[in-house]
């Protein structure tokens, strides 16, 4: 199946990068279809206005609902369709996780709504919820200037899980946060040369003793996880 990805933003140029590298390959081999749209194409005033002051006062500007609604009508349609997944990156969203990426990788159509300013008029999200399957997602506890970078990160996490996308799917299965893997951080990796600037690859990894190697890797993952992500060891 081909996944169709749409991006609505006042900076559609952010998504030119999707034509490069692995994602570009996914586009070339028909796994994904990418369409970036300029929200200002759905404005009608001379200044192509997309923002206004917040009702109730407060700092900054809020994105007007009208352009979003007209863009939805033009890009997605005016009939409800729960098979369309609409993603609003937002600092107040639910944390985006590998399991969410896994679920989204089976969806046929995803529309990213990339806000700017202080955010989007909430009625846009409320309207979208009456029409499509909506996800308000946060990348983490830090604030970006808009949703575009978050949309790119979510895209990469999702597209790489589409069957047929990655050359060696077995490498996916081994990754941390993959289903079935207990949530441990990745052990340290090494490759040739065996000695580099006075530092040697741990001998066990050169022993050819697969049992000992697996044991060393597990121990390293446990130590690293306990040290850096005690929250994963619950
Ligand atoms: N994990 C995340 C997601 C975001 C994000 C997503 C979309 C928008 C649209 C606008 N802003 C800026 C902004 C600034 C101040 C308060 C609210 N929002 C966004 C930030 N930041 N960090």
Short mmCIF file of C-alpha atoms and ligand atoms in Angstrom, two decimals:
data_model
loop_
_atom_site.label_atom_id
_atom_site.label_comp_id
_atom_site.label_asym_id
_atom_site.label_seq_id
_atom_site.Cartn_x
_atom_site.Cartn_y
_atom_site.Cartn_z
CA UNK A 1 0.00 0.00 0.00
CA UNK A 2 1.10 3.60 -0.56
CA UNK A 3 0.91 6.01 2.34
CA UNK A 4 -0.15 9.55 1.40
CA UNK A 5 1.37 12.28 3.58
CA UNK A 6 0.09 15.88 3.44
CA UNK A 7 1.69 18.83 5.25
CA UNK A 8 -0.17 22.07 5.91
CA UNK A 9 2.13 24.92 6.98
CA UNK A 10 3.03 28.58 6.34
CA UNK A 11 6.55 27.24 5.69
CA UNK A 12 5.94 24.38 3.21
CA UNK A 13 9.60 24.58 2.15
CA UNK A 14 10.50 22.72 5.38
CA UNK A 15 9.27 19.57 3.65
CA UNK A 16 11.51 19.79 0.56
CA UNK A 17 13.96 17.76 2.65
CA UNK A 18 11.66 14.74 2.32
CA UNK A 19 12.89 14.31 -1.27
CA UNK A 20 16.36 13.43 0.07
CA UNK A 21 17.88 10.19 1.44
CA UNK A 22 15.84 7.28 2.72
CA UNK A 23 12.57 9.15 2.62
CA UNK A 24 13.35 10.13 -0.96
CA UNK A 25 13.88 6.47 -1.72
CA UNK A 26 10.50 5.64 -0.18
CA UNK A 27 8.94 8.24 -2.48
CA UNK A 28 10.80 6.84 -5.51
CA UNK A 29 9.68 3.28 -4.86
CA UNK A 30 6.10 4.36 -4.40
CA UNK A 31 5.87 3.52 -0.70
CA UNK A 32 4.91 7.09 0.21
CA UNK A 33 3.46 10.08 -1.60
CA UNK A 34 4.28 13.52 -0.12
CA UNK A 35 2.33 16.78 -0.66
CA UNK A 36 3.27 20.04 1.10
CA UNK A 37 0.77 22.91 1.06
CA UNK A 38 1.07 26.61 1.91
CA UNK A 39 -1.72 27.56 4.31
CA UNK A 40 -1.67 31.11 2.88
CA UNK A 41 -3.05 29.72 -0.38
CA UNK A 42 -6.39 29.58 1.48
CA UNK A 43 -6.38 33.23 2.54
CA UNK A 44 -8.14 35.96 0.54
CA UNK A 45 -6.78 39.27 1.82
CA UNK A 46 -3.90 41.22 0.28
CA UNK A 47 -1.56 40.38 3.19
CA UNK A 48 -2.56 36.69 3.18
CA UNK A 49 -3.27 36.94 6.92
CA UNK A 50 -3.23 33.71 8.93
CA UNK A 51 -3.04 35.09 12.49
CA UNK A 52 -4.83 37.45 14.87
CA UNK A 53 -4.68 38.54 18.51
CA UNK A 54 -5.87 36.05 21.16
CA UNK A 55 -9.44 36.48 22.46
CA UNK A 56 -9.20 37.08 26.20
CA UNK A 57 -5.84 38.80 25.76
CA UNK A 58 -2.37 37.36 26.33
CA UNK A 59 0.95 37.51 24.52
CA UNK A 60 1.56 36.56 20.90
CA UNK A 61 -0.79 35.71 18.07
CA UNK A 62 -3.17 32.84 17.34
CA UNK A 63 -3.73 31.20 13.93
CA UNK A 64 -7.17 32.07 12.51
CA UNK A 65 -9.55 29.12 11.92
CA UNK A 66 -10.82 30.19 8.47
CA UNK A 67 -7.73 29.33 6.37
CA UNK A 68 -7.43 25.93 8.08
CA UNK A 69 -11.07 25.08 7.39
CA UNK A 70 -10.80 26.02 3.72
CA UNK A 71 -7.52 24.12 3.39
CA UNK A 72 -9.15 21.04 4.95
CA UNK A 73 -12.05 21.30 2.47
CA UNK A 74 -9.62 21.53 -0.45
CA UNK A 75 -7.05 18.96 0.66
CA UNK A 76 -9.05 16.32 2.55
CA UNK A 77 -12.71 16.97 1.68
CA UNK A 78 -15.99 17.89 3.32
CA UNK A 79 -17.17 14.36 4.14
CA UNK A 80 -16.15 12.69 7.44
CA UNK A 81 -13.58 9.91 6.95
CA UNK A 82 -12.12 8.28 10.09
CA UNK A 83 -9.51 6.49 7.97
CA UNK A 84 -7.75 9.85 7.55
CA UNK A 85 -5.40 10.57 10.46
CA UNK A 86 -4.83 14.28 11.17
CA UNK A 87 -1.83 15.12 13.35
CA UNK A 88 -1.44 18.40 15.24
CA UNK A 89 2.05 18.62 16.76
CA UNK A 90 1.69 20.67 19.98
CA UNK A 91 3.55 21.15 23.26
CA UNK A 92 0.30 20.20 25.01
CA UNK A 93 -0.10 16.93 23.09
CA UNK A 94 0.29 13.36 24.30
CA UNK A 95 3.91 12.17 24.11
CA UNK A 96 4.74 10.65 20.71
CA UNK A 97 6.13 7.15 21.22
CA UNK A 98 7.45 4.25 19.16
CA UNK A 99 4.16 2.43 19.62
CA UNK A 100 2.32 5.43 18.13
CA UNK A 101 4.79 5.35 15.21
CA UNK A 102 4.11 1.63 14.83
CA UNK A 103 0.34 2.23 14.68
CA UNK A 104 0.62 5.16 12.26
CA UNK A 105 2.85 3.12 9.91
CA UNK A 106 -0.20 1.08 8.88
CA UNK A 107 -2.38 4.12 8.07
CA UNK A 108 -3.02 4.99 4.39
CA UNK A 109 -3.41 8.74 4.80
CA UNK A 110 -1.86 11.18 7.29
CA UNK A 111 -2.27 14.98 7.28
CA UNK A 112 0.15 17.06 9.39
CA UNK A 113 -1.19 20.45 10.56
CA UNK A 114 1.83 22.53 11.47
CA UNK A 115 0.98 25.50 13.66
CA UNK A 116 3.08 28.59 14.30
CA UNK A 117 2.77 31.65 16.57
CA UNK A 118 1.25 30.57 19.92
CA UNK A 119 -0.82 27.88 18.24
CA UNK A 120 -4.01 27.27 16.26
CA UNK A 121 -7.59 28.40 17.17
CA UNK A 122 -8.91 25.43 19.14
CA UNK A 123 -12.07 25.18 17.03
CA UNK A 124 -9.88 23.89 14.18
CA UNK A 125 -8.93 20.85 16.25
CA UNK A 126 -12.51 20.42 17.49
CA UNK A 127 -13.78 20.54 13.89
CA UNK A 128 -11.14 18.05 12.73
CA UNK A 129 -12.20 15.66 15.49
CA UNK A 130 -15.75 15.61 14.05
CA UNK A 131 -14.38 14.59 10.65
CA UNK A 132 -11.19 12.49 10.96
CA UNK A 133 -9.06 10.63 13.46
CA UNK A 134 -7.09 13.35 15.25
CA UNK A 135 -3.82 13.06 17.19
CA UNK A 136 -2.44 15.97 19.22
CA UNK A 137 1.18 14.90 19.69
CA UNK A 138 4.12 16.29 21.63
CA UNK A 139 7.74 15.38 20.79
CA UNK A 140 8.97 16.11 24.27
CA UNK A 141 9.10 18.62 27.06
CA UNK A 142 10.68 21.48 25.17
CA UNK A 143 9.11 24.19 23.03
CA UNK A 144 9.77 24.54 19.29
CA UNK A 145 8.71 27.56 17.21
CA UNK A 146 6.19 25.57 15.24
CA UNK A 147 5.00 22.13 14.26
CA UNK A 148 7.18 21.59 11.16
CA UNK A 149 10.24 20.06 12.84
CA UNK A 150 7.95 17.83 14.92
CA UNK A 151 6.12 16.75 11.74
CA UNK A 152 9.45 15.79 10.14
CA UNK A 153 10.50 13.77 13.18
CA UNK A 154 7.16 11.96 13.36
CA UNK A 155 7.34 11.32 9.59
CA UNK A 156 10.78 9.72 9.84
CA UNK A 157 9.79 7.55 12.82
CA UNK A 158 6.65 6.35 10.98
CA UNK A 159 7.89 5.89 7.39
CA UNK A 160 10.91 3.79 8.42
CA UNK A 161 8.47 1.25 9.89
CA UNK A 162 6.46 0.81 6.69
CA UNK A 163 6.98 -2.79 5.52
CA UNK A 164 9.44 -2.83 2.61
CA UNK A 165 10.99 0.50 3.51
CA UNK A 166 14.08 -0.56 5.43
CA UNK A 167 16.51 -2.87 3.58
CA UNK A 168 17.09 -5.15 6.58
CA UNK A 169 13.90 -5.31 8.66
CA UNK A 170 15.66 -7.50 11.25
CA UNK A 171 17.64 -4.39 12.34
CA UNK A 172 14.32 -2.77 13.23
CA UNK A 173 13.31 -5.66 15.46
CA UNK A 174 16.50 -5.31 17.55
CA UNK A 175 16.15 -1.58 18.20
CA UNK A 176 15.35 -0.18 21.60
CA UNK A 177 11.69 0.78 21.95
CA UNK A 178 10.77 -1.85 19.34
CA UNK A 179 7.85 -4.04 20.35
CA UNK A 180 9.04 -7.11 22.22
CA UNK A 181 12.31 -5.45 23.18
CA UNK A 182 12.27 -4.68 26.86
CA UNK A 183 12.85 -0.94 27.02
CA UNK A 184 16.62 -0.84 27.31
CA UNK A 185 19.01 1.69 25.79
CA UNK A 186 21.31 0.55 22.99
CA UNK A 187 24.71 -0.90 24.07
CA UNK A 188 27.88 0.86 22.78
CA UNK A 189 28.74 0.04 19.15
CA UNK A 190 32.19 -0.50 17.62
CA UNK A 191 33.65 -1.23 14.19
CA UNK A 192 37.18 -1.39 12.65
CA UNK A 193 39.92 -0.31 13.21
CA UNK A 194 40.24 -2.42 16.37
CA UNK A 195 42.70 0.13 17.78
CA UNK A 196 42.04 3.84 17.24
CA UNK A 197 43.89 6.74 18.89
CA UNK A 198 45.02 4.43 21.69
CA UNK A 199 41.54 3.05 22.33
CA UNK A 200 40.75 -0.60 21.61
CA UNK A 201 37.47 -2.34 20.83
CA UNK A 202 36.44 -4.35 23.96
CA UNK A 203 38.15 -7.76 23.61
CA UNK A 204 34.94 -9.72 24.18
CA UNK A 205 33.56 -8.34 20.91
CA UNK A 206 36.54 -9.76 19.01
CA UNK A 207 36.33 -13.16 20.74
CA UNK A 208 33.76 -14.66 18.38
CA UNK A 209 32.11 -16.04 21.53
CA UNK A 210 28.45 -15.14 20.81
CA UNK A 211 27.21 -16.09 24.26
CA UNK A 212 29.69 -13.86 26.02
CA UNK A 213 29.09 -11.06 23.50
CA UNK A 214 25.32 -11.17 24.11
CA UNK A 215 25.95 -11.15 27.86
CA UNK A 216 28.34 -8.16 27.59
CA UNK A 217 25.82 -6.23 25.45
CA UNK A 218 22.96 -6.91 27.82
CA UNK A 219 25.00 -5.80 30.81
CA UNK A 220 26.05 -2.61 29.02
CA UNK A 221 22.42 -1.86 28.11
CA UNK A 222 21.29 -2.42 31.69
CA UNK A 223 24.03 -0.18 33.11
CA UNK A 224 23.32 2.57 30.58
CA UNK A 225 19.56 2.40 31.10
CA UNK A 226 19.87 2.45 34.90
CA UNK A 227 22.19 5.46 34.66
CA UNK A 228 20.40 7.54 32.01
CA UNK A 229 16.79 6.37 31.95
CA UNK A 230 15.79 4.92 35.34
CA UNK A 231 12.20 5.68 34.26
CA UNK A 232 12.45 2.83 31.72
CA UNK A 233 13.47 0.28 34.31
CA UNK A 234 10.16 0.34 36.25
N1 LIG B 1 6.99 19.01 21.49
C1 LIG B 1 6.76 20.25 20.98
C2 LIG B 1 5.79 20.64 20.03
C3 LIG B 1 5.96 21.99 19.84
C4 LIG B 1 5.16 22.90 19.01
C5 LIG B 1 4.26 22.38 18.06
C6 LIG B 1 3.45 23.23 17.33
C7 LIG B 1 3.53 24.61 17.54
C8 LIG B 1 2.83 25.71 17.02
C9 LIG B 1 3.34 26.85 17.62
N2 LIG B 1 4.32 26.48 18.49
C10 LIG B 1 5.11 27.41 19.26
C11 LIG B 1 4.57 27.57 20.64
C12 LIG B 1 5.21 28.44 21.48
C13 LIG B 1 4.73 28.60 22.77
C14 LIG B 1 3.65 27.89 23.18
C15 LIG B 1 3.06 27.03 22.31
N3 LIG B 1 3.51 26.87 21.03
C16 LIG B 1 4.46 25.12 18.48
C17 LIG B 1 5.28 24.26 19.21
N4 LIG B 1 6.97 22.40 20.63
N5 LIG B 1 7.47 21.33 21.32
#
